[in-house]
PDB file of C-alpha atoms in Angstrom:
ATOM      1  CA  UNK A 125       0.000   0.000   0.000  1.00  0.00           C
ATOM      2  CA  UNK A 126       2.688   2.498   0.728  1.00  0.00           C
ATOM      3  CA  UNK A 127       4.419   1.947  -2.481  1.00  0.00           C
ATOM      4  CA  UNK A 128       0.945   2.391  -4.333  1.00  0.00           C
ATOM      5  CA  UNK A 129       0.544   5.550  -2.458  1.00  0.00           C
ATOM      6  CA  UNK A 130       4.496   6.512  -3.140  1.00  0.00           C
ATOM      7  CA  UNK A 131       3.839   6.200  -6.957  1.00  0.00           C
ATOM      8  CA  UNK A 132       0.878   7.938  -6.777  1.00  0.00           C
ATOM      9  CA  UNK A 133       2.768  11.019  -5.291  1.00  0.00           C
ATOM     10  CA  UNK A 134       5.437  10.816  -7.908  1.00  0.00           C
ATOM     11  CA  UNK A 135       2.980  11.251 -10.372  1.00  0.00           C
ATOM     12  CA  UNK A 136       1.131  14.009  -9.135  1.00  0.00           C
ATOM     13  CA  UNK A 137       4.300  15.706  -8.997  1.00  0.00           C
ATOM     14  CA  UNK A 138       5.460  15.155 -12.116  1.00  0.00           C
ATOM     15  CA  UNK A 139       2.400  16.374 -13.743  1.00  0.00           C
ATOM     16  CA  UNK A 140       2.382  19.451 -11.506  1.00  0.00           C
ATOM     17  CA  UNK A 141       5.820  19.890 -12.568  1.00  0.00           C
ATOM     18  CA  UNK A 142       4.931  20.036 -16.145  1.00  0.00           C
ATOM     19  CA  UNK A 143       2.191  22.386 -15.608  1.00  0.00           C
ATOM     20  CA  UNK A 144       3.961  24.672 -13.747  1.00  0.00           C
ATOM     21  CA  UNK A 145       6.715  24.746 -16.553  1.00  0.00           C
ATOM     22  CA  UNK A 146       3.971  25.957 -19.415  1.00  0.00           C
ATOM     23  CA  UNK A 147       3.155  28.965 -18.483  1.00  0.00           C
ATOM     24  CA  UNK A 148       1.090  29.972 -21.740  1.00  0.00           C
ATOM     25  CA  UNK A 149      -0.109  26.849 -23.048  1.00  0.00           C
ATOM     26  CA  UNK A 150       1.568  26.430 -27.054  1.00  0.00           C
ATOM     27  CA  UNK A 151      -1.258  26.383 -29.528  1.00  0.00           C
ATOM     28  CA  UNK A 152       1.698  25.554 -32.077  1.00  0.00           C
ATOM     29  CA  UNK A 153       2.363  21.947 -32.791  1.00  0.00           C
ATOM     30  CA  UNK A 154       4.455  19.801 -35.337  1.00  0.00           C
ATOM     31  CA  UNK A 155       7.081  22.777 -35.908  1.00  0.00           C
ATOM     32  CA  UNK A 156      10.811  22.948 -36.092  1.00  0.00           C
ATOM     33  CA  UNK A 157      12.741  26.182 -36.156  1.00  0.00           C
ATOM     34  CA  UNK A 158      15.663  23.900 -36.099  1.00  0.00           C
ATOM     35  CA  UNK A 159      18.115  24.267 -39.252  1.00  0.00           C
ATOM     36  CA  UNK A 160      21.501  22.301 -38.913  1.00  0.00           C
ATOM     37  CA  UNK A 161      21.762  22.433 -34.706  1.00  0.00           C
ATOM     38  CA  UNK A 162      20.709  25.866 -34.578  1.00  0.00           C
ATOM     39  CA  UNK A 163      18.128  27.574 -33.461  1.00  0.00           C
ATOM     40  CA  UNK A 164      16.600  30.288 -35.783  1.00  0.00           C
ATOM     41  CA  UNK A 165      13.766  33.113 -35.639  1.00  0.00           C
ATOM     42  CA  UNK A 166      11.461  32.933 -38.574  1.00  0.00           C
ATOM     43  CA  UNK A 167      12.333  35.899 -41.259  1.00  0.00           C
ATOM     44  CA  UNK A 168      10.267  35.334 -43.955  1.00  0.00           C
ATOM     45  CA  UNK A 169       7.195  33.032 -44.784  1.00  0.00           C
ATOM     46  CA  UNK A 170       7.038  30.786 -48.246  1.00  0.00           C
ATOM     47  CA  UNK A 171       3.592  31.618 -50.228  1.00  0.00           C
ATOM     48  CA  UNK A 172       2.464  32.209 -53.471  1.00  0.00           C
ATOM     49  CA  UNK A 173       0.807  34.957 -53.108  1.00  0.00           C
ATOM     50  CA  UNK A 174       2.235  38.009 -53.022  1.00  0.00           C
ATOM     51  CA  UNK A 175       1.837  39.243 -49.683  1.00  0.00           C
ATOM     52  CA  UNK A 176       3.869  41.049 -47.139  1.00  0.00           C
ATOM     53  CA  UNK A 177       4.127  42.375 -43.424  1.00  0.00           C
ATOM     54  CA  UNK A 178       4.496  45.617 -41.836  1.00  0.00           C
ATOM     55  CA  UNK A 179       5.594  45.369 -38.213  1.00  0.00           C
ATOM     56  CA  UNK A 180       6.376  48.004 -35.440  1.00  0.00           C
ATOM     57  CA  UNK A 181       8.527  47.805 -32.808  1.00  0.00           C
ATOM     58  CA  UNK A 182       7.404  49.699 -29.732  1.00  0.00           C
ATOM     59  CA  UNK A 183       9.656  50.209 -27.029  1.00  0.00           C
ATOM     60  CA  UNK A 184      10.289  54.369 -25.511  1.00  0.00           C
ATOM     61  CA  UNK A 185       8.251  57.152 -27.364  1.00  0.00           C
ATOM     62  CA  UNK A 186       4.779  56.839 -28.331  1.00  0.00           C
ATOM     63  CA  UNK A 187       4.474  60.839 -30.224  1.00  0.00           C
ATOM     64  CA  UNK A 188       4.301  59.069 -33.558  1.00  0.00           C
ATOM     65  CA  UNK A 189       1.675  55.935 -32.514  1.00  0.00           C
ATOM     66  CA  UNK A 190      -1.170  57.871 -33.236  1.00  0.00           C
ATOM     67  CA  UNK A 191      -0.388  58.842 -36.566  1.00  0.00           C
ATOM     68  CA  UNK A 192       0.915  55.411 -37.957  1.00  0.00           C
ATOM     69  CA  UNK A 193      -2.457  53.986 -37.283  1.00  0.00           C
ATOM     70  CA  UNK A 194      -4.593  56.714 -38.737  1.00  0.00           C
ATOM     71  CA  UNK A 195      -2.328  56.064 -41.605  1.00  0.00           C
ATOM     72  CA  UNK A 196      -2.807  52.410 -41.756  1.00  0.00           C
ATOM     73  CA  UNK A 197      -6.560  52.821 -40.934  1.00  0.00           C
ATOM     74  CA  UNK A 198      -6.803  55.249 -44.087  1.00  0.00           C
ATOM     75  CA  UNK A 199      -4.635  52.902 -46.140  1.00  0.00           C
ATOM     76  CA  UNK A 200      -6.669  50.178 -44.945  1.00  0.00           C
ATOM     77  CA  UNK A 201      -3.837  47.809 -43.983  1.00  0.00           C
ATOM     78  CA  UNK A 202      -3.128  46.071 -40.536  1.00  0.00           C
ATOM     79  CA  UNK A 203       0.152  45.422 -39.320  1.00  0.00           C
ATOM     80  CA  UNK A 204       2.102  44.295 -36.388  1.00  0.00           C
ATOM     81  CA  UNK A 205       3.507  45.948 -32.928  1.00  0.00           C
ATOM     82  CA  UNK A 206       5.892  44.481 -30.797  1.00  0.00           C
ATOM     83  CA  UNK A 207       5.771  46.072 -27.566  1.00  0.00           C
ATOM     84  CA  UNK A 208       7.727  45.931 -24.150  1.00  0.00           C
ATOM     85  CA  UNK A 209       6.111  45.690 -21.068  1.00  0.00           C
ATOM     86  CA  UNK A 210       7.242  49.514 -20.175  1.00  0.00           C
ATOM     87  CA  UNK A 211       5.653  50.642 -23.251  1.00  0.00           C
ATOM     88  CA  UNK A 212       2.640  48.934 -22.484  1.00  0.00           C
ATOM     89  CA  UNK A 213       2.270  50.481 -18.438  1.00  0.00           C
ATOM     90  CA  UNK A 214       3.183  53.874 -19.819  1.00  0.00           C
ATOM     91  CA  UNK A 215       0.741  54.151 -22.759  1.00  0.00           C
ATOM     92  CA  UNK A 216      -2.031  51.394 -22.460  1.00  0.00           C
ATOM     93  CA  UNK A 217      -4.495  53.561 -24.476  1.00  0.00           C
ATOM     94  CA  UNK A 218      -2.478  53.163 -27.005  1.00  0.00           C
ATOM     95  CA  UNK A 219      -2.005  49.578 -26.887  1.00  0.00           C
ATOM     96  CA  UNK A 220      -6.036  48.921 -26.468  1.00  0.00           C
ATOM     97  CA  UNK A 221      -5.605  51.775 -29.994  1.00  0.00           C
ATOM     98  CA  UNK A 222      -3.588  49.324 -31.827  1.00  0.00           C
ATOM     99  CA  UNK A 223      -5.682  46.258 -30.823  1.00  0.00           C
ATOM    100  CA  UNK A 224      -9.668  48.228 -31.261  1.00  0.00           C
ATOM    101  CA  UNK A 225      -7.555  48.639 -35.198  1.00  0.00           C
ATOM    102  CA  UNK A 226      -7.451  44.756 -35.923  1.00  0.00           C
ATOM    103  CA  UNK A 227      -3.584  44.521 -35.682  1.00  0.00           C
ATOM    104  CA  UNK A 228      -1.483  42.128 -34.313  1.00  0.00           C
ATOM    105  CA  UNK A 229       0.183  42.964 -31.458  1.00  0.00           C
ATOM    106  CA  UNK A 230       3.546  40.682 -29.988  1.00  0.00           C
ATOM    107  CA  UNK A 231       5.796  40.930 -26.939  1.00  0.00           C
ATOM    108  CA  UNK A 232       9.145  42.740 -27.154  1.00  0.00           C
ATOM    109  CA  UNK A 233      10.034  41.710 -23.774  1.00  0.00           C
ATOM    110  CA  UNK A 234       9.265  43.727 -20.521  1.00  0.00           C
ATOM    111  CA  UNK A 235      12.686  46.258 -19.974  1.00  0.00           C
ATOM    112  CA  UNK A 236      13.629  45.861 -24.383  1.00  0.00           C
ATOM    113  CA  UNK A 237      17.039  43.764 -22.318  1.00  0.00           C
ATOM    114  CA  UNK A 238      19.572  41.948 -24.362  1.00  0.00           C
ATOM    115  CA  UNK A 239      17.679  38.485 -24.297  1.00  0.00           C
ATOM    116  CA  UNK A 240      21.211  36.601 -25.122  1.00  0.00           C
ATOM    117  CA  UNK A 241      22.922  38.269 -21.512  1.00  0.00           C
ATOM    118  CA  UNK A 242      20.161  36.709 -19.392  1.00  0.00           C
ATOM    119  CA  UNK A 243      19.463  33.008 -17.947  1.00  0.00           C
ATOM    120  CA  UNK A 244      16.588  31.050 -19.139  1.00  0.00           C
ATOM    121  CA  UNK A 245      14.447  32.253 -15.522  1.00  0.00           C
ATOM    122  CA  UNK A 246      15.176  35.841 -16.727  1.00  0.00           C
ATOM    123  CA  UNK A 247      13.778  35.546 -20.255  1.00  0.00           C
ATOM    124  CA  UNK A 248      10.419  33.819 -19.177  1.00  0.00           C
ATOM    125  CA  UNK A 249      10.572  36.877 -16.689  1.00  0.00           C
ATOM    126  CA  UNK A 250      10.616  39.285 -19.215  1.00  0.00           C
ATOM    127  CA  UNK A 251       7.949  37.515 -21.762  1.00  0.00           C
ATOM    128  CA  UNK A 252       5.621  36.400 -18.649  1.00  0.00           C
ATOM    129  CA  UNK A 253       5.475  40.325 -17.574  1.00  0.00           C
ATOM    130  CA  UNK A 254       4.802  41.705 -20.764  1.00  0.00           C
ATOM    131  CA  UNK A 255       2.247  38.746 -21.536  1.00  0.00           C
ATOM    132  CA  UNK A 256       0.117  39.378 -18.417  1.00  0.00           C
ATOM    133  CA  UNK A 257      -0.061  43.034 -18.892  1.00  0.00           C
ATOM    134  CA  UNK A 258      -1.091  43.198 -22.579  1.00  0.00           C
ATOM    135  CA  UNK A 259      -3.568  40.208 -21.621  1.00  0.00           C
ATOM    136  CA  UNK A 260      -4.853  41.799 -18.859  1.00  0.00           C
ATOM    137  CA  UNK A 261      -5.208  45.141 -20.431  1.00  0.00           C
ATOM    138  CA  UNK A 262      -7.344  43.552 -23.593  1.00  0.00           C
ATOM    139  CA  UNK A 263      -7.725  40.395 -23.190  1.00  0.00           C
ATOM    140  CA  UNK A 264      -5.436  39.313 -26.151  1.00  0.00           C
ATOM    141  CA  UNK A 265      -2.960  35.667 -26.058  1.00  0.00           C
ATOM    142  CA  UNK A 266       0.296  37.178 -27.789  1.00  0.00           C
ATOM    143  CA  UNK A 267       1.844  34.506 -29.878  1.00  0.00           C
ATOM    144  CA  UNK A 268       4.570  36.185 -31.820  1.00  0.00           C
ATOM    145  CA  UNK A 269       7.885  37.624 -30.116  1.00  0.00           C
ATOM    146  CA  UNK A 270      10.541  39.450 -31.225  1.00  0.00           C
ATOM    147  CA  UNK A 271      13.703  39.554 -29.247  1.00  0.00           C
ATOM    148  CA  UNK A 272      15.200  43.352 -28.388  1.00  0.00           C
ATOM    149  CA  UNK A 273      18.105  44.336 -31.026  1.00  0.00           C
ATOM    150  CA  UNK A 274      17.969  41.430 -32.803  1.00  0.00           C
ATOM    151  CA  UNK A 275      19.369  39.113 -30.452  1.00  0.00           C
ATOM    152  CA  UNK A 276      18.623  35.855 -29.688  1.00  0.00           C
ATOM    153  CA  UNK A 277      20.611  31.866 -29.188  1.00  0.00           C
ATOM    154  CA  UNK A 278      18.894  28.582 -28.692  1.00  0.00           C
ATOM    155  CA  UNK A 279      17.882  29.378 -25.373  1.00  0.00           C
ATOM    156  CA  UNK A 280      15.997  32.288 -25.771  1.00  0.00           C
ATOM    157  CA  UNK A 281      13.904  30.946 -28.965  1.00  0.00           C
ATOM    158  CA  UNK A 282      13.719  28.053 -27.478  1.00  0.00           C
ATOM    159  CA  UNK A 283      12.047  29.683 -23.957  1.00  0.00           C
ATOM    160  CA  UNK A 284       9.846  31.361 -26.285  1.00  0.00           C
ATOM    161  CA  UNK A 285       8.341  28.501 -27.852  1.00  0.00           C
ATOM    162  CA  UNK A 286       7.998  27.148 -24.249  1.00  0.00           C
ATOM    163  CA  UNK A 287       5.863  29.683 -23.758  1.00  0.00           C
ATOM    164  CA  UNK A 288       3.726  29.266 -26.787  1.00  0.00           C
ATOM    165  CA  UNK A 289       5.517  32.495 -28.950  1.00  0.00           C
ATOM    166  CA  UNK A 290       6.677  31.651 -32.195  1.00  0.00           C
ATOM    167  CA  UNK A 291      10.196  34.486 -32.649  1.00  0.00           C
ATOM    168  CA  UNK A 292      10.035  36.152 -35.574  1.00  0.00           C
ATOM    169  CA  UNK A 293      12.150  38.824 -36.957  1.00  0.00           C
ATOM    170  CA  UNK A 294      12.130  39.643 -40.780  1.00  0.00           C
ATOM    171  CA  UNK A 295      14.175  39.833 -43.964  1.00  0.00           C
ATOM    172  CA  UNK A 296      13.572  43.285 -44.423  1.00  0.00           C
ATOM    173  CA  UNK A 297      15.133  45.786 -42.385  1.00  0.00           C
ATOM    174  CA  UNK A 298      14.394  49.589 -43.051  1.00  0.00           C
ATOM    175  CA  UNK A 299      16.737  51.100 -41.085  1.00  0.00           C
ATOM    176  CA  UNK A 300      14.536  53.792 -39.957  1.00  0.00           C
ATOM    177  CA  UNK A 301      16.170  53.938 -36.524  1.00  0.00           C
ATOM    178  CA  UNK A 302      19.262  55.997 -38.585  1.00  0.00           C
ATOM    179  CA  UNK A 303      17.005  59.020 -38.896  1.00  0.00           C
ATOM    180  CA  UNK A 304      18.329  59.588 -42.807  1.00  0.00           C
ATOM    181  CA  UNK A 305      15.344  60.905 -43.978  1.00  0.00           C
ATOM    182  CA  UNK A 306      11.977  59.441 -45.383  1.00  0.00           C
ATOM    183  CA  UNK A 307      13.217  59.481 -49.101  1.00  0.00           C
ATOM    184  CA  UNK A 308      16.032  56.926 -47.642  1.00  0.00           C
ATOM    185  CA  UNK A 309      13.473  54.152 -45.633  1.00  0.00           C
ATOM    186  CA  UNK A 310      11.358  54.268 -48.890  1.00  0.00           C
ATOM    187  CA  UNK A 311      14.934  53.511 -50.655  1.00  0.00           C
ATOM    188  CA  UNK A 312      16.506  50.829 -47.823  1.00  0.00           C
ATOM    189  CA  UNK A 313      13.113  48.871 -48.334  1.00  0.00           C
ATOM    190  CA  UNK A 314      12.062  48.981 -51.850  1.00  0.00           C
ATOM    191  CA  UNK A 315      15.520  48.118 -53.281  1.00  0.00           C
ATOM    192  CA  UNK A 316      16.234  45.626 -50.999  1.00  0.00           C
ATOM    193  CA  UNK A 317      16.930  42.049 -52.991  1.00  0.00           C
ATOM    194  CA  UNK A 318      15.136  39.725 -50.402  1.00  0.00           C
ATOM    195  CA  UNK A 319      11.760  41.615 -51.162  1.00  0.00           C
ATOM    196  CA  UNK A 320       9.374  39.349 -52.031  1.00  0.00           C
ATOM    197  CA  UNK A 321       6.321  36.949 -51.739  1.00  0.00           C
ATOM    198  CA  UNK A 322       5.887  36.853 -47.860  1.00  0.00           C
ATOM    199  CA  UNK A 323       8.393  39.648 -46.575  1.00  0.00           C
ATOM    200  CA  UNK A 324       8.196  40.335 -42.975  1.00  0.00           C
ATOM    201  CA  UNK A 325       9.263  44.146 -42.810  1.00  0.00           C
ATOM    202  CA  UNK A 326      10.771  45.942 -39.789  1.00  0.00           C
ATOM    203  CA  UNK A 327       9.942  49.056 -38.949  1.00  0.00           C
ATOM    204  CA  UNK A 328      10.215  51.340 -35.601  1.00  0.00           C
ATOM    205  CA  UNK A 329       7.025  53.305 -34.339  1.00  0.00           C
ATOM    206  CA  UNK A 330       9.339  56.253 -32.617  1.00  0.00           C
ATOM    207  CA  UNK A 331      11.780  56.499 -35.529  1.00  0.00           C
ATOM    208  CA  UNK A 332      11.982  59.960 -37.018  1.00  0.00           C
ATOM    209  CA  UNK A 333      11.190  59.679 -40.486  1.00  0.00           C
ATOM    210  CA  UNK A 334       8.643  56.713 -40.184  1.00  0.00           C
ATOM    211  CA  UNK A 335       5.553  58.209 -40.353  1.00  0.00           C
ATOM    212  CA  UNK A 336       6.431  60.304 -42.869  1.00  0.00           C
ATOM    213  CA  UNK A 337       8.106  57.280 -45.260  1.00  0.00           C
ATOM    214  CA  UNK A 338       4.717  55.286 -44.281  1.00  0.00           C
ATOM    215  CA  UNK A 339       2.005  56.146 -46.724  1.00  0.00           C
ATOM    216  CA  UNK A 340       4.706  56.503 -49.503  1.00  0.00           C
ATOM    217  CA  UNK A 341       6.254  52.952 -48.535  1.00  0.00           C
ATOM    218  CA  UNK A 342       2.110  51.439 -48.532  1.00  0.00           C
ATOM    219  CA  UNK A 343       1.345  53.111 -51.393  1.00  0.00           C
ATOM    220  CA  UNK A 344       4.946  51.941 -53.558  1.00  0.00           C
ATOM    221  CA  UNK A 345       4.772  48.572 -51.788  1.00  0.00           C
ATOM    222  CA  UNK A 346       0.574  48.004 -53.378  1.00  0.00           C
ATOM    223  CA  UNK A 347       1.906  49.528 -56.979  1.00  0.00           C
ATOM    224  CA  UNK A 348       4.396  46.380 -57.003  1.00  0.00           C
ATOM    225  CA  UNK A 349       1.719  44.090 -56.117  1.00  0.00           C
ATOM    226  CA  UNK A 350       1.645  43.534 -52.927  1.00  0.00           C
ATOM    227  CA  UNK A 351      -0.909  42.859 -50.459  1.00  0.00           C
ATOM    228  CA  UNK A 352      -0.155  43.601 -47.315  1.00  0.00           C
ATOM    229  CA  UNK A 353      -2.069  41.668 -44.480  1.00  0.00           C
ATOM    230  CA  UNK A 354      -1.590  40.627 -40.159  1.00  0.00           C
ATOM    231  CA  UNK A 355       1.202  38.784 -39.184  1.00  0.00           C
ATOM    232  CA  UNK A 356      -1.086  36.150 -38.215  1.00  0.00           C
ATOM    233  CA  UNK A 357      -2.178  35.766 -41.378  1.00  0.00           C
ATOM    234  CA  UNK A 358       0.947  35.266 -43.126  1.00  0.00           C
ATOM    235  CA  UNK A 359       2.631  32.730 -40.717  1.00  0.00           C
ATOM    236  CA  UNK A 360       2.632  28.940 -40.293  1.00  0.00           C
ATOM    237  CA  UNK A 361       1.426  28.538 -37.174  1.00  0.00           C
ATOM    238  CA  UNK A 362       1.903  24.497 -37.175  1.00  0.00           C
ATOM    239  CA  UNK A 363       3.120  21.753 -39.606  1.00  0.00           C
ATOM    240  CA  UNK A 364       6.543  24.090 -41.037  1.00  0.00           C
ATOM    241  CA  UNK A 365      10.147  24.456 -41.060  1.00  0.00           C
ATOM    242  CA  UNK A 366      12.433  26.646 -41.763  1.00  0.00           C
ATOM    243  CA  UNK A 367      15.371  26.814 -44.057  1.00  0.00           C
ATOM    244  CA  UNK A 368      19.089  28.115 -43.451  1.00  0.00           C
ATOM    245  CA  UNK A 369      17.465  32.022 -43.982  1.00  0.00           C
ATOM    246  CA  UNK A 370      14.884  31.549 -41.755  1.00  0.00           C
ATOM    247  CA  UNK A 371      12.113  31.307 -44.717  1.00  0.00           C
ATOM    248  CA  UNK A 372       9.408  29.730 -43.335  1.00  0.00           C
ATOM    249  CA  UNK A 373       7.944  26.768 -45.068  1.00  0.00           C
ATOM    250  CA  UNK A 374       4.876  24.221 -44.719  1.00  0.00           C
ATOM    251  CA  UNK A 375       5.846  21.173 -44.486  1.00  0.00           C
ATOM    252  CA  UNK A 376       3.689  19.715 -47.487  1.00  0.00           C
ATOM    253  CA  UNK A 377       6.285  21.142 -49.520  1.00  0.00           C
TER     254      UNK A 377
END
């Protein structure tokens, strides 16, 4: 009897163990992000359409937010915003702004810290915090994460995807964080050689020039054919890999 009720302990821990571990339950299944022992963040999705992604990164000044989406609202276009937990306690109206405007929104982690300096506790840390107050605040599951400055290793994708976040980046930078002018982010973007079907563009909300570039970049982007559409529905979110650029592909292919 005492060893039935021993085993019966070990298994109750175990399984409270494993619950305890996933703390956002992964809606994402059958995926590997996994090219050649390494870890990668998704850049760019495979599809023949020709569609594309704007995405925001949201992390100190908030002057320009409310213009960006007026634009996209009049250009009739939603996009994506990464945000940090800081940005999201200092300006929640604008977060519950870019959510009422049908856009995706994704965690930047809480403080916008260097996720590759920090142990595995500190990264679920910083997503957890960030999670909790843009859930609490409308309600929303993020799923998509994008690591502050670009960083990331095996451990901090892989924490992600513990958490149910798929980390995405994207093959087209703008460079509007230079402050070179409008003329230039319309430049960096549309002349860039990895445009294509199911670019994943970066852009940065408090940048200088970026509302200015914006309706010029929607409007240039649509003449070439594009269609630009939510994060969510451009990604895989089960049954994909990706290859040595990060190009994310269904696995039926």
């Amino acid at each position: 009897m005492k060893k039935i009720w021993k085993c019966c302990l070990f298994v109750v821990s175990v399984f409270l163990l494993v619950v305890g571990a996933v703390w956002h339950l992964p809606e994402i299944v059958t995926v590997s992000n996994n090219v050649y022992g390494k870890e990668l963040p998704i850049q760019s999705v495979e599809t023949e359409e020709k569609k594309a992604v704007l995405t925001f990164e949201c992390a100190w000044d908030h002057s320009s937010i409310k213009d960006i989406l007026e634009i996209l609202e009049d250009h009739n276009v939603c996009a994506a915003f990464f945000v940090t937990g800081d940005w999201v306690k200092q300006y929640p109206e604008d977060v519950r702004r870019i959510v009422q405007g049908g856009h995706d929104i994704g965690n930047h982690s809480a403080t916008h810290r260097n996720m590759v300096q920090l142990e595995k506790e500190e990264i679920e840390k910083e997503l957890k915090e960030t999670h909790q107050a843009v859930k609490e605040l409308t309600g929303k599951e993020m799923k998509f994460f994008r690591p502050p400055y670009g960083a990331f290793n095996d451990t901090v994708i892989l924490t992600a995807k513990e958490g149910g976040y798929l980390t995405v980046m994207g093959n087209i930078d703008s460079m509007d964080w230079k402050d070179y002018g409008a003329k230039t982010i319309l430049r960096t973007v549309m002349e860039d050689k990895e445009l294509q079907e199911g670019s994943i563009i970066r852009l940065n909300s408090e940048a200088k020039y970026t509302k200015e570039a914006l309706p010029k970049l929607i409007e240039s982007l649509e003449r070439e054919g594009f269609r630009l559409v939510p994060l969510s529905q451009l990604l895989y979110q089960e049954a994909y890999h990706l290859d040595v650029k990060g190009r994310q592909i269904p696995d039926d292919r």
